Short mmCIF file of C-alpha atoms in Angstrom, two decimals:
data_model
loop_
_atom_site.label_atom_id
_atom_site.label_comp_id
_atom_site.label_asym_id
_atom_site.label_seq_id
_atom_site.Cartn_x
_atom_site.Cartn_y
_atom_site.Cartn_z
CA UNK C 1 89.91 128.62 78.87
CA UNK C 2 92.52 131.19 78.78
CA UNK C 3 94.67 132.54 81.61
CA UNK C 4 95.75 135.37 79.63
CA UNK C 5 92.61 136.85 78.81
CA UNK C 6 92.42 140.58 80.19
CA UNK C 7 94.98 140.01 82.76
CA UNK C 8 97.53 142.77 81.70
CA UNK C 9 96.88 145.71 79.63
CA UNK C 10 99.21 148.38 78.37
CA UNK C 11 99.30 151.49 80.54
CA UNK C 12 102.11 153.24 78.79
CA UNK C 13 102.99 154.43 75.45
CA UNK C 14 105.93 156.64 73.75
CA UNK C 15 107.82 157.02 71.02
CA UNK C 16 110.53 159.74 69.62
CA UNK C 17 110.30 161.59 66.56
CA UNK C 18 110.05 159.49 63.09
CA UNK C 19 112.30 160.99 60.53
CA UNK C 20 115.48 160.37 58.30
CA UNK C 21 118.93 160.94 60.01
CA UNK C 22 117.64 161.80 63.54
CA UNK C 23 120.39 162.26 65.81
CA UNK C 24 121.46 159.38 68.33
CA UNK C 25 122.16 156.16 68.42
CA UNK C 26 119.73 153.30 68.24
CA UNK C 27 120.06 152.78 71.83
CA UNK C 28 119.90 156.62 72.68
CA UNK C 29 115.95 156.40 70.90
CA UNK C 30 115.05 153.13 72.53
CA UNK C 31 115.96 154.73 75.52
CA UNK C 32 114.21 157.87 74.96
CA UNK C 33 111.31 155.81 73.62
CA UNK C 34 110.62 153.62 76.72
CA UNK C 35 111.23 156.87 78.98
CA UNK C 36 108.45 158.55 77.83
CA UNK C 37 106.18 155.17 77.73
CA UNK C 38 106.85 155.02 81.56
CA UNK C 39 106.33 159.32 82.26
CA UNK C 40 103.13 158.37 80.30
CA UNK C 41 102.06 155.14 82.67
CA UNK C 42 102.81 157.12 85.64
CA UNK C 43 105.75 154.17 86.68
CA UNK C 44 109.15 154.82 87.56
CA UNK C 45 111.99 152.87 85.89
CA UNK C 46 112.78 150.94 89.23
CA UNK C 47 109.44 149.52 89.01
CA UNK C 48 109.96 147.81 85.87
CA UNK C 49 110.94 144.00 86.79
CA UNK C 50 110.01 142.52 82.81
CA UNK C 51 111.97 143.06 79.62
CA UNK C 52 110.65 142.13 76.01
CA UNK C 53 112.66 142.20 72.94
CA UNK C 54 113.27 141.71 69.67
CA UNK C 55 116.03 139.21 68.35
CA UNK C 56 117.19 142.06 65.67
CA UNK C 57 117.21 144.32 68.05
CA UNK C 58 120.54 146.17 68.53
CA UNK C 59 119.59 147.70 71.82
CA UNK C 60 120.12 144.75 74.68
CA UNK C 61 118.09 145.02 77.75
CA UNK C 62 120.91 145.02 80.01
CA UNK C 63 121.52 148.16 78.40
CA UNK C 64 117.92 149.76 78.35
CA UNK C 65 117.72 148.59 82.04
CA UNK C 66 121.58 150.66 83.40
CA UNK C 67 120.29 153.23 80.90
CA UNK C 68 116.90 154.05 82.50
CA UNK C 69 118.16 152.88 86.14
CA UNK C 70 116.21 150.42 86.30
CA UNK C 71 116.78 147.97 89.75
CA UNK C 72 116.78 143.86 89.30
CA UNK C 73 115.03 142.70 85.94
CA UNK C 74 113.44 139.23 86.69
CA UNK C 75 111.50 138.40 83.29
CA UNK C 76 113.48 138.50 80.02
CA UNK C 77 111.92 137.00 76.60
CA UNK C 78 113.07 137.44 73.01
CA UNK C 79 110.80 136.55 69.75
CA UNK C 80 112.17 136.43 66.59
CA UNK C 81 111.65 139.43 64.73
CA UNK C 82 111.65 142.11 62.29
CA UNK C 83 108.49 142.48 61.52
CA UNK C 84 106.76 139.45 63.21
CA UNK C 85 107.82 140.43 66.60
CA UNK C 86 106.08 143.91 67.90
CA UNK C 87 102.44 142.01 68.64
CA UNK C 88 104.39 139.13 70.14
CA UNK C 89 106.61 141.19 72.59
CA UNK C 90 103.16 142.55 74.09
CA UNK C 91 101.61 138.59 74.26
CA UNK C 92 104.82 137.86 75.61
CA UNK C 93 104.83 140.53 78.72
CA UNK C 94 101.21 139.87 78.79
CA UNK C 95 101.66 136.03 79.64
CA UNK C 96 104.36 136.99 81.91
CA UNK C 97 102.14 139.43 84.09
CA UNK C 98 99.45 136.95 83.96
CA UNK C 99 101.40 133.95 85.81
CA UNK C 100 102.97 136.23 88.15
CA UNK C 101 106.44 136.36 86.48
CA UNK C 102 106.47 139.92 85.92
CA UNK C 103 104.59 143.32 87.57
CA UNK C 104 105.47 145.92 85.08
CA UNK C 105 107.20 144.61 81.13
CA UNK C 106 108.66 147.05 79.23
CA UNK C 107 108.62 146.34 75.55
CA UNK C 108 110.33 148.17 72.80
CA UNK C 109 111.66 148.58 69.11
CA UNK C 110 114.21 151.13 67.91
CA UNK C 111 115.81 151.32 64.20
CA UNK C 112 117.98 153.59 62.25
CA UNK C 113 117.21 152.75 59.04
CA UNK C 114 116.76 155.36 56.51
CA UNK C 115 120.16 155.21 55.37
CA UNK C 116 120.54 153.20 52.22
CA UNK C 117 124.03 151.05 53.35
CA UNK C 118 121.88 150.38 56.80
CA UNK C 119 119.55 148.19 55.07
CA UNK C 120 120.69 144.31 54.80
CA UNK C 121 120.01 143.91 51.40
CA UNK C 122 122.71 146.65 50.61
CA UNK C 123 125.21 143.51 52.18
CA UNK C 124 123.97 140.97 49.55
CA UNK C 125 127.16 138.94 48.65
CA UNK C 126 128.33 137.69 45.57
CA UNK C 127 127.59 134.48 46.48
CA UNK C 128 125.09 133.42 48.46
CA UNK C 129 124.53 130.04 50.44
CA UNK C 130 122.67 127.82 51.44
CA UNK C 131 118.10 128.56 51.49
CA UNK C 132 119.63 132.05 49.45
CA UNK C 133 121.39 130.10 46.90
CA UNK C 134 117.72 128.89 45.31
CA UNK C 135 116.33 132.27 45.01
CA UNK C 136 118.68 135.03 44.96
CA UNK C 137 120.62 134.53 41.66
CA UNK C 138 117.35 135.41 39.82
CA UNK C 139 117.08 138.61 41.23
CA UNK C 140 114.89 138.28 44.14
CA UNK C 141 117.32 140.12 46.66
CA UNK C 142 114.87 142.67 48.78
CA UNK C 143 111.75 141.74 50.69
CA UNK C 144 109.90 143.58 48.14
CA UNK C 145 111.09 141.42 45.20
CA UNK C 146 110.28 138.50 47.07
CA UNK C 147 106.60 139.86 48.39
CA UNK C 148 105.96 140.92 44.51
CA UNK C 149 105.95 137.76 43.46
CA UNK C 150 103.13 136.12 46.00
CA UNK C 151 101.22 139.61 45.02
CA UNK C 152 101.58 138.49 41.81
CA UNK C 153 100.10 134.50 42.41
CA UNK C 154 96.86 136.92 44.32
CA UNK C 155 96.20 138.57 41.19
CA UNK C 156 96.76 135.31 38.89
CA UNK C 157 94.49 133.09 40.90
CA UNK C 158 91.94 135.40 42.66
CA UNK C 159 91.50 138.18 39.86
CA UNK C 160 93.28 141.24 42.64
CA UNK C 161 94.29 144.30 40.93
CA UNK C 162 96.76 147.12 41.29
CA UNK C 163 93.72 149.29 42.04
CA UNK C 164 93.26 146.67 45.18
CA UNK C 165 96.86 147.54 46.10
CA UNK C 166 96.32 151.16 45.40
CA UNK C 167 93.41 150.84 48.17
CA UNK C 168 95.26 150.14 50.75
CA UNK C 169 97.72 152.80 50.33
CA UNK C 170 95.42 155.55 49.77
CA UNK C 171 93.69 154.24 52.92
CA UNK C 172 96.19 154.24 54.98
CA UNK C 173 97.53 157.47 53.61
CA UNK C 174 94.13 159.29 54.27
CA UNK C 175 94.39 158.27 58.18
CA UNK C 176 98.19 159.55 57.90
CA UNK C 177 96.95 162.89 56.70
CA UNK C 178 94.91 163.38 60.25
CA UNK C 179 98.39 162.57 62.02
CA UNK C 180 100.50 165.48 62.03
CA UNK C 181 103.34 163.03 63.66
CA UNK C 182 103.34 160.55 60.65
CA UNK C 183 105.95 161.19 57.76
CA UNK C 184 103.24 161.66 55.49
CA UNK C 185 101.22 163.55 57.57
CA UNK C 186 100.68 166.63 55.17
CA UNK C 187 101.49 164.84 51.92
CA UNK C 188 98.48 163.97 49.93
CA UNK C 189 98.41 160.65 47.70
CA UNK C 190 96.07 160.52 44.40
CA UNK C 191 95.13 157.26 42.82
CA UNK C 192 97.18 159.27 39.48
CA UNK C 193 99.81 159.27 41.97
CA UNK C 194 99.76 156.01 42.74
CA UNK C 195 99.83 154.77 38.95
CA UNK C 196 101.84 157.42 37.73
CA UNK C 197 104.83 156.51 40.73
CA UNK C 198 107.48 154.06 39.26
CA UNK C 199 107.72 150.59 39.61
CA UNK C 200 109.91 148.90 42.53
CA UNK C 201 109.34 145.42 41.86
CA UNK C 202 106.31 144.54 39.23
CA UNK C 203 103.93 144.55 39.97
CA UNK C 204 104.50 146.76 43.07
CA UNK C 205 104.97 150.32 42.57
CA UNK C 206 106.66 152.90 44.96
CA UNK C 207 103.38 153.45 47.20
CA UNK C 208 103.32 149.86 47.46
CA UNK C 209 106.19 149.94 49.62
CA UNK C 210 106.30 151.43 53.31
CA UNK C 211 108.85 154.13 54.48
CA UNK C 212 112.51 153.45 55.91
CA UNK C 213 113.12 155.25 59.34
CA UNK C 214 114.36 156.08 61.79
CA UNK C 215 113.03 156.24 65.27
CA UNK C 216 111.81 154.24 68.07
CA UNK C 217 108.48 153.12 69.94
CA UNK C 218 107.95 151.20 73.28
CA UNK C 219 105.30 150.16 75.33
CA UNK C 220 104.65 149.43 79.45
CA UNK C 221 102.61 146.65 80.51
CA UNK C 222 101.25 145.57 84.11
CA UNK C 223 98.64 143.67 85.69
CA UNK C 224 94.62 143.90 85.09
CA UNK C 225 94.56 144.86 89.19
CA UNK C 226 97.18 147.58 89.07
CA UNK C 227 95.89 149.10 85.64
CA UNK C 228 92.93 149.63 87.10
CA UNK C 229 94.59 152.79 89.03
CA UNK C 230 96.61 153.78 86.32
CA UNK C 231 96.90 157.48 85.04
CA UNK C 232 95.90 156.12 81.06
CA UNK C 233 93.02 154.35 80.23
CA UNK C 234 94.12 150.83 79.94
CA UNK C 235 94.10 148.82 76.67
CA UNK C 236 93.48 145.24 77.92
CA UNK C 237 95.13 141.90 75.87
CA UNK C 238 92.36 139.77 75.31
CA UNK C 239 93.61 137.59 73.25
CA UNK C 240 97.16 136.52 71.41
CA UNK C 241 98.46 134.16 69.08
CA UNK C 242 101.88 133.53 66.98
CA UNK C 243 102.31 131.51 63.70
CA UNK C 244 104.16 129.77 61.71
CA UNK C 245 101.51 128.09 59.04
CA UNK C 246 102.83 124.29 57.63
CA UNK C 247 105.38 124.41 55.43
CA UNK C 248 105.57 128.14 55.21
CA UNK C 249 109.23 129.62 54.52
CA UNK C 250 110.17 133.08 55.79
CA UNK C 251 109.24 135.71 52.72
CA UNK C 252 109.76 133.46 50.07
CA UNK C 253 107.23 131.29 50.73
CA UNK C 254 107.05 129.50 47.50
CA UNK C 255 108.08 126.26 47.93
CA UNK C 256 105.21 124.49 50.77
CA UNK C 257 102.33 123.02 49.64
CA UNK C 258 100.54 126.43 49.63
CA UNK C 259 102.30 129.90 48.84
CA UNK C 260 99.15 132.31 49.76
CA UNK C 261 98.46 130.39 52.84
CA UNK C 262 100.83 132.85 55.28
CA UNK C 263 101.51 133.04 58.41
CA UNK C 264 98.32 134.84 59.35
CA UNK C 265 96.69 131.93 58.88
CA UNK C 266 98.30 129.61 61.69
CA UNK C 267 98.52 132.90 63.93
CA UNK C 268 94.72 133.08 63.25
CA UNK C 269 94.02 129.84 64.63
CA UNK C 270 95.62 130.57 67.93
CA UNK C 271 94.30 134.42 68.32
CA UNK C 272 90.90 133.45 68.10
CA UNK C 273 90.64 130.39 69.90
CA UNK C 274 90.26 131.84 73.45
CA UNK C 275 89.08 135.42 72.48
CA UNK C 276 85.30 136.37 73.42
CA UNK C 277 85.71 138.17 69.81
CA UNK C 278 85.61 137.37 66.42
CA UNK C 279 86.36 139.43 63.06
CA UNK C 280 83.15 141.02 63.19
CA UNK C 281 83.72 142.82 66.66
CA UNK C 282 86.67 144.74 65.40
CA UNK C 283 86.55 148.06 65.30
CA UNK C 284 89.55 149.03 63.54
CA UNK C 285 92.53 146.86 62.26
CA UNK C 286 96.29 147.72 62.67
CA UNK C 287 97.51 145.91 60.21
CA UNK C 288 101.33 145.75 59.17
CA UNK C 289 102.16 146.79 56.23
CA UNK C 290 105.41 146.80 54.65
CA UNK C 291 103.94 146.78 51.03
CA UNK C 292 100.36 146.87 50.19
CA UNK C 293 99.39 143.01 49.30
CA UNK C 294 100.42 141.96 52.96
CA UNK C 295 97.33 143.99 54.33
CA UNK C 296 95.35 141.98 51.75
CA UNK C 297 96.79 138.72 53.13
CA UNK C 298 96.16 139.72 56.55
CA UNK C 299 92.86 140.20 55.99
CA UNK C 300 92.40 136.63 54.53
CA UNK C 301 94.25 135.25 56.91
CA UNK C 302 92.51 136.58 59.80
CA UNK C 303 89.38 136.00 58.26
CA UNK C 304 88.09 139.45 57.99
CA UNK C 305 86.87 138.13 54.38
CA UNK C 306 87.11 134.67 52.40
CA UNK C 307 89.81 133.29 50.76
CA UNK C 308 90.60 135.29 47.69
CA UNK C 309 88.27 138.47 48.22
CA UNK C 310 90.85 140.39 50.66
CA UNK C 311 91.03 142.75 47.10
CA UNK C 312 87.50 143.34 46.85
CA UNK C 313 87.27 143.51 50.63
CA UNK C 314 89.48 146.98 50.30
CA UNK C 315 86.96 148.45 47.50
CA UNK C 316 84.85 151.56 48.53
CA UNK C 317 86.95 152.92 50.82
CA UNK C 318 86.23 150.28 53.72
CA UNK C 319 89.64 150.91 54.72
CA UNK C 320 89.84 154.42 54.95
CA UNK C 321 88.19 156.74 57.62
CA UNK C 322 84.91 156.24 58.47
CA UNK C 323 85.06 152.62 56.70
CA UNK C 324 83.50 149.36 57.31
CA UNK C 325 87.09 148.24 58.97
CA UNK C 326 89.20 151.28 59.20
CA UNK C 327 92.92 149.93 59.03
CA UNK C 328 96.17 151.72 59.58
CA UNK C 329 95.14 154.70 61.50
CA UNK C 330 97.87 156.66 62.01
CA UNK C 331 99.33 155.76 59.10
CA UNK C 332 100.83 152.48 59.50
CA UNK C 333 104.03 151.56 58.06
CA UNK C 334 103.32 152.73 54.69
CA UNK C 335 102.95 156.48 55.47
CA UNK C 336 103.50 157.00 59.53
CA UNK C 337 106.61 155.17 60.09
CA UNK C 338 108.20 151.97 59.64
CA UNK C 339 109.40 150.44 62.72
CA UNK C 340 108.75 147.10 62.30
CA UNK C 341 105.34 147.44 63.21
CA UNK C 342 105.35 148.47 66.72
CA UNK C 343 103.40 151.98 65.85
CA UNK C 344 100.55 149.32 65.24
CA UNK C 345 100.95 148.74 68.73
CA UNK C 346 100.71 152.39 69.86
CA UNK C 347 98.13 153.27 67.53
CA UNK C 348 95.96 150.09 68.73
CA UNK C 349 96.19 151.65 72.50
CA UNK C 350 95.16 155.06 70.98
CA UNK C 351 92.25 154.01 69.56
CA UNK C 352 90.94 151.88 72.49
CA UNK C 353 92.22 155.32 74.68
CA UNK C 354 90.03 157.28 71.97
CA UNK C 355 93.02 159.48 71.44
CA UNK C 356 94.01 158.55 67.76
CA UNK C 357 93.90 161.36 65.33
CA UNK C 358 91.51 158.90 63.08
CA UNK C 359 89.73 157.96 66.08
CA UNK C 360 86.48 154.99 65.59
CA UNK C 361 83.60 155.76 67.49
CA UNK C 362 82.94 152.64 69.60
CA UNK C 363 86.35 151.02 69.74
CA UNK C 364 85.89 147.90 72.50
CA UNK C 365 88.14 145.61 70.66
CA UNK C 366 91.44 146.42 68.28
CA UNK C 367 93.28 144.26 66.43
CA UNK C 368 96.61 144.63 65.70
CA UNK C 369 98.68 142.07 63.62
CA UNK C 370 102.18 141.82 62.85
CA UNK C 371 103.83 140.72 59.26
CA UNK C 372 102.29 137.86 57.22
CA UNK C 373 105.38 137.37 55.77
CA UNK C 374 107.46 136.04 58.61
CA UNK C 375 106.77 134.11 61.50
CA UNK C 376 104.31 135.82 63.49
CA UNK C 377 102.07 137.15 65.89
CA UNK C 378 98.92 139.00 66.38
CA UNK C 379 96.80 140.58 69.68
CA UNK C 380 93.26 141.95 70.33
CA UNK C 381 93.37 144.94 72.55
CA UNK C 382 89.59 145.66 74.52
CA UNK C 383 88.72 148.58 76.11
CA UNK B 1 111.73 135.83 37.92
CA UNK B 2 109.12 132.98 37.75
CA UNK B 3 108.01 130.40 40.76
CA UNK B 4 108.44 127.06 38.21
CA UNK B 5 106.62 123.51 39.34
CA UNK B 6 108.70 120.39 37.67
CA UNK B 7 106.10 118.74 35.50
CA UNK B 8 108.72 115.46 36.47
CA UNK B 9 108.18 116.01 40.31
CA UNK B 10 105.02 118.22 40.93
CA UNK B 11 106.22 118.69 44.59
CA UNK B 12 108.99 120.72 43.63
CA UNK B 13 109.40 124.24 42.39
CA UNK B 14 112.43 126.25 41.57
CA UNK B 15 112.93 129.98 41.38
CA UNK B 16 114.43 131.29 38.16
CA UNK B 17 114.74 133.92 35.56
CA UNK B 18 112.70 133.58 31.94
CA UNK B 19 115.17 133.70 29.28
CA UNK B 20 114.35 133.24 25.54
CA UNK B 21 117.12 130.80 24.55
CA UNK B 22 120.47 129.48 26.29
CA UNK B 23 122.87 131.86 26.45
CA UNK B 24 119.93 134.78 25.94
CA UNK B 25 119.85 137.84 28.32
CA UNK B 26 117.67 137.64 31.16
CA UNK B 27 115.63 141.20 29.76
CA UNK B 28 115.17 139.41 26.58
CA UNK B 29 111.70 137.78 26.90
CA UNK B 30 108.80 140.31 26.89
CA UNK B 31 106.57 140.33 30.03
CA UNK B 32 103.38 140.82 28.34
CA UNK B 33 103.93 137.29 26.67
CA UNK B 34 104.07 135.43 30.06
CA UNK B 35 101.15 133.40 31.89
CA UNK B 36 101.04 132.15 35.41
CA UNK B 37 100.34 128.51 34.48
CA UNK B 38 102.45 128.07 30.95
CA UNK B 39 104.78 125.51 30.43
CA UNK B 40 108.92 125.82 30.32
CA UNK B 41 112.01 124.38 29.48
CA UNK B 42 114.97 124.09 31.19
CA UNK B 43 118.26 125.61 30.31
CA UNK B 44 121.54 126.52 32.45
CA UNK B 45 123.38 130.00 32.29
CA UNK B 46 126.22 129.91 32.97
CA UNK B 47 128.15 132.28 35.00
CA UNK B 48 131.40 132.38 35.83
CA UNK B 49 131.95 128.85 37.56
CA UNK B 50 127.75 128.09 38.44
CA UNK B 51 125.44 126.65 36.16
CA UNK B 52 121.70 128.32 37.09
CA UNK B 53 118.66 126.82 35.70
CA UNK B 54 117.10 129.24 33.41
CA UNK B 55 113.65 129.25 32.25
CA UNK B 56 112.20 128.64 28.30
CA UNK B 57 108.73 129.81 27.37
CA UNK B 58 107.89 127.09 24.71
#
């Protein structure tokens, strides 16, 4: 049995503008981010006793809690992360509201990256050490060199295609044209496009590959009992789970006894082991998607299809609106914005809200994963 | 860039670049001519004071 299950929910969601060179700091959008996530729950900043953050996160939550005026904070967790993180902050608060450690979490993720020298690739040394020294001398230095190459083992073994790939982000980028907030929002992608677009690491192209950006996104969680008053329709957590699958090595996971088995697959295993749901009961999938083969990985991995068919899975549109499994819909990472995932988050609470600008009909349960790549997490949200 | 499984110790696997002889540039071997699953010999480049393994189609 589970003591988690349904005993918080997310009552609050914000974010600030996604764009290139918005004004601020980081901690000036984290700050603006989790202020409107609490005007939006109907809670005052004093209320908020929990904290949940990333450990890349450049905003501390000393800092988020004198910035919002916040009184005593007596829950604090960190989970690694990047792009593992956003569905483990909310299992995190979540757990912490469940034993009693925590009334209200606040939960959060704010970047600045759409400048080229703020990406940490742009800081590759010379010479590199230690786990770096046996794969970046070859010329895998960014995460999408190093992605490319497992995308590449999918099509080898199990027959995928770039037109898989080009599923996914023509998908996702139909869902972004509904949201007039996502970066995409009124730019229309062609499967032409797609092929025509140049190459960023073979067999990835440029649509394979999500946006940089800048912007922030937070979230406010409390208990089942108080949600139940709460001014938002509340998304409960039914189920989580975080993974780190045998052997697996962060991104380049080439060297355990199975590359293509990711970190879905051990983040699977503990997401559905207490849930009253299985893949079949999702309505929609929030998927993350830094570049297009992860969302075929996911699915794998999560068993929304076998082993090797996550590329036909994507065929016919099932993706897309009005799909067997829409995925992505307000654009996900590849054409709303990329902040490391936690706009799955938001978007997941949409959709069970039925606010979402690609909104399912019957959404009772929403999954929402984070990346396959690194270690990682996953949640189902019911209405 | 090839993932490269030792036929000598099939537990291990190396990360390199293709090259089509030993001191060869590493754009010198033609992509279309590669297959996941074709065997390679070893070679070393070296560059300034590092050997790297380097990667023969045969």
């Amino acid at each position: 049995m589970s003591l988690l299950k349904d005993r918080a929910a997310i009552v609050g969601i914000g974010q600030t503008a996604f764009g290139k060179a918005l004004d601020g700091t980081e901690e000036a959008l984290a700050v603006a981010a989790i202020k409107a996530a609490l005007d939006d729950a109907g809670i005052a900043p004093r209320q908020v006793d929990g904290l949940v953050s990333f450990s890349i996160e450049e905003t501390q939550p000393d800092a988020v809690a004198r910035d919002l005026g916040m009184g005593d904070i007596g829950f604090l967790a960190m989970t690694p992360g990047g792009g593992g993180g956003a569905c483990a902050q909310i299992g995190l608060g979540a757990m912490a509201i469940a034993l009693g450690q925590a009334e209200v979490v606040v939960a959060w993720r704010s970047r600045k990256r759409s400048a080229h020298a703020s990406r940490p690739w742009a800081g590759t040394q010379p010479r590199v050490r230690g786990r770096e020294m046996w794969i970046r001398p070859s010329g895998l230095i960014r995460p999408v060199d190093e992605i490319a190459m497992l995308g590449r083992r999918h099509m080898a073994l199990y027959g995928t295609t770039r037109d898989h790939f080009a599923n996914v982000a023509l998908a996702v980028r139909a869902h972004a044209n509904r949201n007039p907030l996502a970066l995409m929002g009124d730019r229309m992608l062609t499967r032409e496009d797609y092929f025509a677009a140049r190459a960023i690491s073979e067999p990835l192209g440029l649509f394979d590959c999500c946006l940089e950006t800048d912007g922030a996104v937070a979230a406010v969680l409390t208990s089942a009992e108080r949600a139940r008053d709460s001014r938002q329709k509340p998304a409960y957590i039914n189920a989580f789970g975080q993974g780190i699958s045998e052997g697996s090595m962060s991104m380049s996971n080439y060297f355990g006894p199975d590359p293509l088995r990711g970190q879905s697959w051990a983040c699977a295993e503990a997401l559905w082991r207490h849930s009253d749901f299985g893949p079949r009961d999702v309505a929609c999938a929030q998927i993350y998607d830094a570049f297009t083969p992860e969302v075929i990985f996911s699915l794998e991995g999560y068993g929304f299809c076998a082993r090797g068919e996550g590329g036909d899975f994507t065929a016919d549109g099932a993706l897309g609106p009005g799909g067997r499994l829409p995925v992505n819909t307000s654009g996900g990472s590849l054409s709303e914005a990329y902040i490391h995932g936690f706009n799955l988050v938001s978007e997941g609470v949409r959709q069970i809200r039925g606010t979402s600008t690609s909104q399912v009909p019957e959404p009772h349960c929403v999954f929402v994963s984070s990346s396959d790549g690194v270690p990682t997490s996953a949640i189902l949200l019911r209405s | 860039v090839a993932v490269v499984t030792l036929a000598e110790a099939p537990h291990l696997r190396m990360v390199g670049n293709l090259v089509a002889g030993p001191q060869a540039a590493i754009d010198g071997v033609d992509p279309a001519s590669l297959k996941i699953g074709m065997p390679l010999a070893v070679t070393f480049r070296r560059v300034e004071d590092v050997a790297l393994p380097a990667w023969v189609p045969l």
